[in-house]
PDB file of C-alpha atoms in Angstrom:
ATOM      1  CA  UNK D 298      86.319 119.576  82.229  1.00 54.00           C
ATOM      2  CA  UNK D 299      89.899 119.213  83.564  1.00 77.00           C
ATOM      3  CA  UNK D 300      89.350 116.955  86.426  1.00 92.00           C
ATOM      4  CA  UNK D 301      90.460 113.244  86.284  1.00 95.00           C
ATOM      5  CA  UNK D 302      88.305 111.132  84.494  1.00 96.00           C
ATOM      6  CA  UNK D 303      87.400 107.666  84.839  1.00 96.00           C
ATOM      7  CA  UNK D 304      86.317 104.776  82.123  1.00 96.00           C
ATOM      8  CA  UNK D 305      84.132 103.162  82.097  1.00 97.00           C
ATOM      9  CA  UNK D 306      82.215 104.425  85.100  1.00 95.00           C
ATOM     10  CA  UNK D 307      80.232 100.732  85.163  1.00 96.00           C
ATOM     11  CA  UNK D 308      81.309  97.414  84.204  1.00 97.00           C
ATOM     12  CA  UNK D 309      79.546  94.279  84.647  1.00 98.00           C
ATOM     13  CA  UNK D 310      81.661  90.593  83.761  1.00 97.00           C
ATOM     14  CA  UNK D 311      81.326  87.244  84.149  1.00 97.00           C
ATOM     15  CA  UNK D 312      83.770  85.638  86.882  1.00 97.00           C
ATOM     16  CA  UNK D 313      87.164  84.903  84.784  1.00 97.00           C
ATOM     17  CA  UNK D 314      86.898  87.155  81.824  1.00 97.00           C
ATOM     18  CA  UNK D 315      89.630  89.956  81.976  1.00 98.00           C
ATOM     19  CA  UNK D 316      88.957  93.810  82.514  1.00 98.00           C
ATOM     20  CA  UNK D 317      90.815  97.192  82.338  1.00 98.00           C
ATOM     21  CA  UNK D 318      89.879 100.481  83.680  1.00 98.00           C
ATOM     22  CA  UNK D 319      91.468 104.115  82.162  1.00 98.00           C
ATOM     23  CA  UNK D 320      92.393 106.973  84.417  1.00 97.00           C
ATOM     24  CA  UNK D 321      93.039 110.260  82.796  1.00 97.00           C
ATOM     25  CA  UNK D 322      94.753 112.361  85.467  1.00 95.00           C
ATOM     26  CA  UNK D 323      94.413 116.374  85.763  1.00 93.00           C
ATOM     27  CA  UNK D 324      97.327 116.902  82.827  1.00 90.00           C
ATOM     28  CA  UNK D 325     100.256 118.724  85.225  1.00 86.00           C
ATOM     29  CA  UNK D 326      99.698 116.071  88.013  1.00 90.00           C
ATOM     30  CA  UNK D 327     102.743 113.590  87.763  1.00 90.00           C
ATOM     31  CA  UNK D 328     101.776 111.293  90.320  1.00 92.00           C
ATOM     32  CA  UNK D 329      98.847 108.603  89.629  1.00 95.00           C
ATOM     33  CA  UNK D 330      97.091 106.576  92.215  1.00 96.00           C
ATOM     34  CA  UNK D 331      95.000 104.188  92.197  1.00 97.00           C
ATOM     35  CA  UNK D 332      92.181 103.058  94.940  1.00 96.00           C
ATOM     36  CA  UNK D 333      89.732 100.302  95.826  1.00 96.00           C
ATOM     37  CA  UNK D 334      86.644 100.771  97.484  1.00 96.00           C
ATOM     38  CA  UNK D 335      84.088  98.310  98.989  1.00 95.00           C
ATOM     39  CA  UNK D 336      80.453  99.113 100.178  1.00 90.00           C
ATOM     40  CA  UNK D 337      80.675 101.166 102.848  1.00 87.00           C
ATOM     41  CA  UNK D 338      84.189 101.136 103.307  1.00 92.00           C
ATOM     42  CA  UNK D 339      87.313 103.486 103.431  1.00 95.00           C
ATOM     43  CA  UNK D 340      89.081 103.668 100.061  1.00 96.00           C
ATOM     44  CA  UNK D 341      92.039 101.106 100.435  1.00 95.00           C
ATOM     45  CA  UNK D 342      95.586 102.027  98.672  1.00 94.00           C
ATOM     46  CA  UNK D 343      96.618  99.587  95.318  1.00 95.00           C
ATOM     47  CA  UNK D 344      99.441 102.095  93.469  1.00 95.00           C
ATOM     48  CA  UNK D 345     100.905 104.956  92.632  1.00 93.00           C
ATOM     49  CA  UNK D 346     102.810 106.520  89.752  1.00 94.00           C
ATOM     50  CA  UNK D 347     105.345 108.993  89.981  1.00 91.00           C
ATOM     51  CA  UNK D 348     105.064 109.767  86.035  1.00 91.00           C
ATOM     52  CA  UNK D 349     106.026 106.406  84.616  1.00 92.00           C
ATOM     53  CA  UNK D 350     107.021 104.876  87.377  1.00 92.00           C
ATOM     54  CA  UNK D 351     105.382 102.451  89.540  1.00 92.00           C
ATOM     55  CA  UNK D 352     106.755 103.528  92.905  1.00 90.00           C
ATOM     56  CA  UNK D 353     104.619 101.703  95.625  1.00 89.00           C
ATOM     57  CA  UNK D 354     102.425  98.499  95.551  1.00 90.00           C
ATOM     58  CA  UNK D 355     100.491  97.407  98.113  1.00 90.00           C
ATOM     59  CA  UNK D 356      99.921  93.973  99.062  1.00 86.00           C
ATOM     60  CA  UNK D 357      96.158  93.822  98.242  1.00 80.00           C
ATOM     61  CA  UNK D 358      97.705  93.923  94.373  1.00 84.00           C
ATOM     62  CA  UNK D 359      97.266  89.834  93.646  1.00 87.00           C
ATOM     63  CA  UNK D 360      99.467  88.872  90.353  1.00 91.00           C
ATOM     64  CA  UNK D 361      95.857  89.322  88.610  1.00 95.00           C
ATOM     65  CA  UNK D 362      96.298  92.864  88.715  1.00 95.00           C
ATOM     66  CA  UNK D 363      98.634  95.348  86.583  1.00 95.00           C
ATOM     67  CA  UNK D 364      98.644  99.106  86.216  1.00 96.00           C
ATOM     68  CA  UNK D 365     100.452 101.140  84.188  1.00 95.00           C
ATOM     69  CA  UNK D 366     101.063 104.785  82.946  1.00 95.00           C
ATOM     70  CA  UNK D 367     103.502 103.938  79.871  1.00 90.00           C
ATOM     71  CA  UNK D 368     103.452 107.607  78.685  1.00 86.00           C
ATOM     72  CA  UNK D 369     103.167 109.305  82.327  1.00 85.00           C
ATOM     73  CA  UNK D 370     100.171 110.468  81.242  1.00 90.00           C
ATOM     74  CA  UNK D 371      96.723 108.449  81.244  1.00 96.00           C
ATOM     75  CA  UNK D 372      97.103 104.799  83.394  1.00 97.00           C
ATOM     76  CA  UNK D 373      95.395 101.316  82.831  1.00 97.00           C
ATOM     77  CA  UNK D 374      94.299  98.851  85.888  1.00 97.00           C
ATOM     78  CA  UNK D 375      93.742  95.562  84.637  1.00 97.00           C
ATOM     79  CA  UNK D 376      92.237  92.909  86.387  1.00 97.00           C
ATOM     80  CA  UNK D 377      92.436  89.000  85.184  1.00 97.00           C
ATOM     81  CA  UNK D 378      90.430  86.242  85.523  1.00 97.00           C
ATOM     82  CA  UNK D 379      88.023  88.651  87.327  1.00 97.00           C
ATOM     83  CA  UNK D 380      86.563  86.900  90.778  1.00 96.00           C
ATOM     84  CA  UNK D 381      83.882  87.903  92.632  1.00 95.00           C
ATOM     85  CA  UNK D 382      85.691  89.082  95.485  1.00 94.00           C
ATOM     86  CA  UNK D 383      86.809  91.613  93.332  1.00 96.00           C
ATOM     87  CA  UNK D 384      83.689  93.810  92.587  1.00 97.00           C
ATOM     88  CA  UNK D 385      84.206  97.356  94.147  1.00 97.00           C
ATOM     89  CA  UNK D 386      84.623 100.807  92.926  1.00 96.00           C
ATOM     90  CA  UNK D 387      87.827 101.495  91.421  1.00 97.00           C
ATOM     91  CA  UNK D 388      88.980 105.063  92.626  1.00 97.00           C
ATOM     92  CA  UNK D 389      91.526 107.014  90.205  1.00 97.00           C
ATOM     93  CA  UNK D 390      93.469 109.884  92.034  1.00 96.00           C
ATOM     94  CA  UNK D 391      96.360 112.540  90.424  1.00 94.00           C
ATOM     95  CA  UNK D 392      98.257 114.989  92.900  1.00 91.00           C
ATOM     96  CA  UNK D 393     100.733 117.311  92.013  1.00 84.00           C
ATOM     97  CA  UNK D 394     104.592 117.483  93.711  1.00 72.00           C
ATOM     98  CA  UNK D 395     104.547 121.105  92.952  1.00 68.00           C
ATOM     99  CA  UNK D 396     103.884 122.408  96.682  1.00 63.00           C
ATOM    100  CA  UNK D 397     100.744 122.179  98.364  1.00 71.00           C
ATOM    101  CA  UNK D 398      98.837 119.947 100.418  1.00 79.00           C
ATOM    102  CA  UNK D 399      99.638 116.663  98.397  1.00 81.00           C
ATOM    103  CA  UNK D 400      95.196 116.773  98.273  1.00 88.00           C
ATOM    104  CA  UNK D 401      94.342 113.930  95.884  1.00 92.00           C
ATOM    105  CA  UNK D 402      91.742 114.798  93.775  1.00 94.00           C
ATOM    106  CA  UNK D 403      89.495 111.886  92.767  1.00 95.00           C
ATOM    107  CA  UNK D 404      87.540 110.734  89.569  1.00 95.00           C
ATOM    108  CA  UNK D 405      84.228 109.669  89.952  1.00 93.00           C
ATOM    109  CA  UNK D 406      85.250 106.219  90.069  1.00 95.00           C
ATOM    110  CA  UNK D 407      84.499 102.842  87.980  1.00 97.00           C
ATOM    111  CA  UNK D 408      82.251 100.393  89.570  1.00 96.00           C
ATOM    112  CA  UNK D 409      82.936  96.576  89.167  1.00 98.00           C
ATOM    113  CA  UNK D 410      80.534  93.767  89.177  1.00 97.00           C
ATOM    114  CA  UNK D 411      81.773  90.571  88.852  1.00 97.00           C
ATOM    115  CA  UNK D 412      78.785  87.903  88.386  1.00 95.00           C
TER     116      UNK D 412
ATOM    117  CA  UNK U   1      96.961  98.584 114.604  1.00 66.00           C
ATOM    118  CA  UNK U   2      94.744 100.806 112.425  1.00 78.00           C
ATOM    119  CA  UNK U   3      96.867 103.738 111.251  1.00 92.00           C
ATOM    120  CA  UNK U   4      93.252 105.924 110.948  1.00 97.00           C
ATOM    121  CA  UNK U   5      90.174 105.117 113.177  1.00 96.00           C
ATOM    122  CA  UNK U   6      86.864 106.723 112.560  1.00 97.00           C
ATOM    123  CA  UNK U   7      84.565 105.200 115.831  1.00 96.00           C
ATOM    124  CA  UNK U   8      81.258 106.626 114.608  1.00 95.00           C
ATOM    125  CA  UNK U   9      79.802 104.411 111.875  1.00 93.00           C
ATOM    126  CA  UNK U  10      76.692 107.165 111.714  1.00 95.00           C
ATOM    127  CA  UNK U  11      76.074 110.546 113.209  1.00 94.00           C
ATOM    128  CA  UNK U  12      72.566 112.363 113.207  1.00 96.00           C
ATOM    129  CA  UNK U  13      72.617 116.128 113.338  1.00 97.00           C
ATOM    130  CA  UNK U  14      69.857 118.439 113.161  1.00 97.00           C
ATOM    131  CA  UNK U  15      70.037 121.125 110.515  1.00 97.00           C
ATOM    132  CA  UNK U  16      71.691 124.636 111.727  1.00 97.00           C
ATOM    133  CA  UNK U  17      73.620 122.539 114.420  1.00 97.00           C
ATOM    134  CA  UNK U  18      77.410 122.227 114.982  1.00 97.00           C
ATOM    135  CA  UNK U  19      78.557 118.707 114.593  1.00 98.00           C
ATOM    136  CA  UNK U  20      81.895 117.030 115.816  1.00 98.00           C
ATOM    137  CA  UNK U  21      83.197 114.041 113.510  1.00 98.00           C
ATOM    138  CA  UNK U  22      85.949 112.260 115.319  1.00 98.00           C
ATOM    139  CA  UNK U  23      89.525 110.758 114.074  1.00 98.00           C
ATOM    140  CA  UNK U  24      92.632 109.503 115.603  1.00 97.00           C
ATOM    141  CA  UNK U  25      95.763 108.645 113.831  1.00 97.00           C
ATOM    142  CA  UNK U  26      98.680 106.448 114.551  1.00 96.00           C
ATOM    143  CA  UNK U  27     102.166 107.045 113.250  1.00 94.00           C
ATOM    144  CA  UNK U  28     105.824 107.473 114.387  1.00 92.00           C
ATOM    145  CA  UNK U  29     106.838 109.726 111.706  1.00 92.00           C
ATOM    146  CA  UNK U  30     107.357 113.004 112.932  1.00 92.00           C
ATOM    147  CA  UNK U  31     106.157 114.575 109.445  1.00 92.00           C
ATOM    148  CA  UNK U  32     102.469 113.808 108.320  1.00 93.00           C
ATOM    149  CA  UNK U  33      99.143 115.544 106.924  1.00 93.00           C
ATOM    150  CA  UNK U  34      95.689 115.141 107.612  1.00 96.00           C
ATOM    151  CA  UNK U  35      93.066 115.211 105.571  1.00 96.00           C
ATOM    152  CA  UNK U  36      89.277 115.190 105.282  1.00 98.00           C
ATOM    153  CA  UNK U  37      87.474 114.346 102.525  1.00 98.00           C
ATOM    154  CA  UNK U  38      83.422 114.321 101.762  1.00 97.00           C
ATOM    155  CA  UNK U  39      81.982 111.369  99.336  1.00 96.00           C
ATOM    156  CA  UNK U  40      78.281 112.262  98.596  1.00 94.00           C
ATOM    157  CA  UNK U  41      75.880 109.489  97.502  1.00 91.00           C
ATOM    158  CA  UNK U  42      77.200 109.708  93.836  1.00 88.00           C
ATOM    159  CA  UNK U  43      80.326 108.740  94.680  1.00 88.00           C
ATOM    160  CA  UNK U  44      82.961 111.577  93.873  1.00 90.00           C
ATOM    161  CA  UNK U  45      85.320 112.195  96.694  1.00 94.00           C
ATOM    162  CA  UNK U  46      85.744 116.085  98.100  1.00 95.00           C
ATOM    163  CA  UNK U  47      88.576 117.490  99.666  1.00 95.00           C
ATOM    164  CA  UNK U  48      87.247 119.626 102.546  1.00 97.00           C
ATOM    165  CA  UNK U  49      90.469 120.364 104.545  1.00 96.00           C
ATOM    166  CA  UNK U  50      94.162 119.749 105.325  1.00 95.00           C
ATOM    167  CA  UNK U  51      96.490 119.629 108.809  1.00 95.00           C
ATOM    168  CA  UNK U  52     100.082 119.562 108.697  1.00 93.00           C
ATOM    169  CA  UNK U  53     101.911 117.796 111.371  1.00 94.00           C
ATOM    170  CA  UNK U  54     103.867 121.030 112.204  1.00 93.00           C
ATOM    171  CA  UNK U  55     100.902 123.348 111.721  1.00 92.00           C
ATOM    172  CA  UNK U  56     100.373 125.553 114.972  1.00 90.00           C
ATOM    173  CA  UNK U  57      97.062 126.305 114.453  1.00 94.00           C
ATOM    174  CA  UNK U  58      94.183 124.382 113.632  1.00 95.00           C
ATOM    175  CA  UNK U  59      93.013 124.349 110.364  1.00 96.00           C
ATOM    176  CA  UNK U  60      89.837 126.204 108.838  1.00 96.00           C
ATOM    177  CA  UNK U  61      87.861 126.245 105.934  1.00 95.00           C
ATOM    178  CA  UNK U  62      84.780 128.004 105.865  1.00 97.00           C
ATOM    179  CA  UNK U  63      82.391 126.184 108.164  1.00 97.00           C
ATOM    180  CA  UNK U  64      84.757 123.180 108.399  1.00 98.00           C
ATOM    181  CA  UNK U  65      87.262 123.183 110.443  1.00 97.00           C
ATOM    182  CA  UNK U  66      89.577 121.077 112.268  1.00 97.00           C
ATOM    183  CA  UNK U  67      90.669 120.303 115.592  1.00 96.00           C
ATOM    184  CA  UNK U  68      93.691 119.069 116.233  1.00 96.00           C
ATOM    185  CA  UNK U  69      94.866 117.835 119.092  1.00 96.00           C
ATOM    186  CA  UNK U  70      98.450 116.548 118.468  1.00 95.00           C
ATOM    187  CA  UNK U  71      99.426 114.932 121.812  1.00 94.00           C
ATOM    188  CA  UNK U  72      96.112 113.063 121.397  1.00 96.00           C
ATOM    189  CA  UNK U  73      97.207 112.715 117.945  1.00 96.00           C
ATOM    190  CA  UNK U  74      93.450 113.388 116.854  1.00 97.00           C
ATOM    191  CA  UNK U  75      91.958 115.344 114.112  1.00 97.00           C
ATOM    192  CA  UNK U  76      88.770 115.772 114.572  1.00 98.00           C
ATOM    193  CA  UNK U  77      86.334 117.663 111.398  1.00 98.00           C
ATOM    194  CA  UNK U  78      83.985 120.179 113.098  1.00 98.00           C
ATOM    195  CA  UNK U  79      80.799 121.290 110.894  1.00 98.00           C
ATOM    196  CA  UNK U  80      79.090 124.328 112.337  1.00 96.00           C
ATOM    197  CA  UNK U  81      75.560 125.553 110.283  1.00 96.00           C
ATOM    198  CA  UNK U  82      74.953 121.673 109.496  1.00 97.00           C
ATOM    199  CA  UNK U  83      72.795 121.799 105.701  1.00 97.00           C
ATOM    200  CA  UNK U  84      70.775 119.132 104.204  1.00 97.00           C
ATOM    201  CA  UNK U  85      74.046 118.963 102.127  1.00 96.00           C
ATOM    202  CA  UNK U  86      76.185 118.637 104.612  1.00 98.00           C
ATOM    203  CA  UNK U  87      74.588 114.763 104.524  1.00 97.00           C
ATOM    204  CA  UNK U  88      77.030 112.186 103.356  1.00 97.00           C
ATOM    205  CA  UNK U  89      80.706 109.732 104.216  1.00 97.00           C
ATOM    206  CA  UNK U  90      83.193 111.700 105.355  1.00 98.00           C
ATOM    207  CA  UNK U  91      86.402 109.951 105.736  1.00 98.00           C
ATOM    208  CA  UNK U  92      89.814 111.033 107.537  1.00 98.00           C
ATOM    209  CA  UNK U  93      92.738 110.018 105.965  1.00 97.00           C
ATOM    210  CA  UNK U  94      96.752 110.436 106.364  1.00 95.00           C
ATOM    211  CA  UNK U  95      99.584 111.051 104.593  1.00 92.00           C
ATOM    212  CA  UNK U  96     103.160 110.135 106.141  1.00 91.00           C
ATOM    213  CA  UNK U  97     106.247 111.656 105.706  1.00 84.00           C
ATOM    214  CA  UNK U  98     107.801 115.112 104.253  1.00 73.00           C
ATOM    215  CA  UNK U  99     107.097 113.486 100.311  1.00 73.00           C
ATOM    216  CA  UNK U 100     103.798 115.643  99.189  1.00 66.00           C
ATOM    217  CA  UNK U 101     103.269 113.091  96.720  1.00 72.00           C
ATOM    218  CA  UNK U 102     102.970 110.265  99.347  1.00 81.00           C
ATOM    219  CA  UNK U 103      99.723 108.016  99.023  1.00 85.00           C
ATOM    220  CA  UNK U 104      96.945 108.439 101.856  1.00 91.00           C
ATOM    221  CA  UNK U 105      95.582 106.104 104.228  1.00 94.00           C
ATOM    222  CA  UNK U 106      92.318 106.263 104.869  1.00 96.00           C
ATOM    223  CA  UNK U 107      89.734 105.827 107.935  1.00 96.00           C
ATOM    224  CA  UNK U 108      86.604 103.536 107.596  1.00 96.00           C
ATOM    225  CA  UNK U 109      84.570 106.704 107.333  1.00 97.00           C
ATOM    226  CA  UNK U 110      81.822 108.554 108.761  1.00 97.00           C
ATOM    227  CA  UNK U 111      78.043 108.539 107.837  1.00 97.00           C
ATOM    228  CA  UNK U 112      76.427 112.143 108.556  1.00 98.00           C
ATOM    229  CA  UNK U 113      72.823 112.412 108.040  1.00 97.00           C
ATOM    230  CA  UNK U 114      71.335 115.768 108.434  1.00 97.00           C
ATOM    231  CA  UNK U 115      67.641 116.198 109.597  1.00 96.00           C
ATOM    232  CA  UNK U 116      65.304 118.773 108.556  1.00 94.00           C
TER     233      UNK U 116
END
C-alpha cells in the first residue's frame, strides 16, 4: 500500500498524559500537512511541511502541540498535557509540488479521546 | 468572514437522481483551486474533483462535475445517477494562490443521504 498511513488509528488517554501521532506520507510527496477534525465538522488546518521545514502554523496550534518531519520523510504531532477539548480525528495529508492539482491525499486518520 | 460556506447541513436524494451540492468561496487572490472531496462513514477523505481559478470550462469527472460560476464565485459539485454510494460528507475546500503546495481551507461540509 503506498498511500499515507496513519498511527495509531485510535488512542484513548487520560486528561494530562502526553501523546504523539506518526504520519507516513506517499514517499515522493515533499509537503506534509497536518489536520484536525471535530464531529461533524470541516477538517481545520494545524501545519504543513515543505520537506523539513515547518512553513505555516495556524493559530489553533496551542504551545501543547509540536510537529515535526526531522528527516522530510515520516512527521510526529505531539500533543501535551492532553485536555479534553482536544479529542478529534487527527487528519495526515502529503501533496506533491511536482505539477498537478496540489489534491491532498489523506490517511485514514487517528482518532483522539481524551477522558 | 468564512473563506468556504457549505449552507446545506443534509441533502436527501433519491437514487438515479441528479443532485446539486452547493459552495461559495471568498478570496481576493486572483489565483486559487477548488476542490471537492468525499469522506464516507469510515473516515478516509476522497478527492472527487478540481477547479482552477483560470479554468474556462467547468470541471468534470465522470458523473461529478462542477459548476462554476466565477462572478458568483461558487463551485457548486453536481452528482448525476445518485448510488447508494454516493451517500456520505462531502466537503468543498480552497486552495489560494499560484503555490500548488498551498494548504486547503475547508467548508463545514455536506451530508448526502441517498434513498433507495
Amino acid at each position: 500500500d503506498t498511500g499515507v498511513s496513519q498511527d495509531p488509528r485510535h488512542k484513548i488517554t487520560k486528561r494530562g498524559q502526553n501523546v504523539t501521532f506518526r504520519c507516513d506520507p506517499i514517499s515522493e510527496h515533499n509537503r506534509l500537512y497536518w489536520y484536525r477534525q471535530t464531529l461533524g465538522q470541516g477538517p481545520e488546518f494545524l501545519t504543513y511541511f515543505q520537506n523539513e521545514a515547518q512553513l505555516e502554523k495556524s493559530r489553533l496550534l496551542s504551545d501543547r502541540f509540536s510537529a515535526e518531519r526531522p528527516k522530510g520523510s515520516f512527521s510526529t504531532l505531539e500533543i501535551q498535557r492532553t485536555e479534553q477539548g482536544d479529542s478529534a480525528m487527527y487528519l495526515c495529508a502529503s501533496s506533491s509540488l511536482a505539477g498537478g492539482t496540489g489534491e491532498l491525499f489523506f490517511g485514514e486518520g487517528s482518532r483522539l479521546t481524551v477522558l | 468572514a468564512q473563506k468556504i460556506t457549505q449552507t446545506q447541513p443534509g441533502m436527501f436524494v433519491q437514487e438515479k437522481e441528479a443532485v446539486t451540492l452547493d459552495c461559495t468561496y471568498d478570496t481576493s487572490d486572483p489565483s486559487y483551486g477548488l476542490f471537492w472531496y468525499k469522506q464516507p462513514s469510515s473516515g478516509e477523505m476522497i478527492f472527487l474533483i478540481y477547479q482552477g481559478s483560470y479554468d474556462q470550462q467547468n470541471a468534470t469527472e465522470g458523473r461529478y462535475s462542477l459548476n462554476f460560476q466565477k462572478a458568483r464565485k461558487s463551485a457548486n459539485l453536481v452528482i448525476s445517477a445518485s448510488q447508494l454510494g454516493d451517500s456520505a460528507m462531502y466537503f468543498c475546500a480552497m486552495r489560494e494562490g499560484y503555490n500548488a503546495g498551498n494548504m486547503l481551507t475547508f467548508g463545514g461540509g455536506t451530508r448526502l443521504m441517498v434513498k433507495p
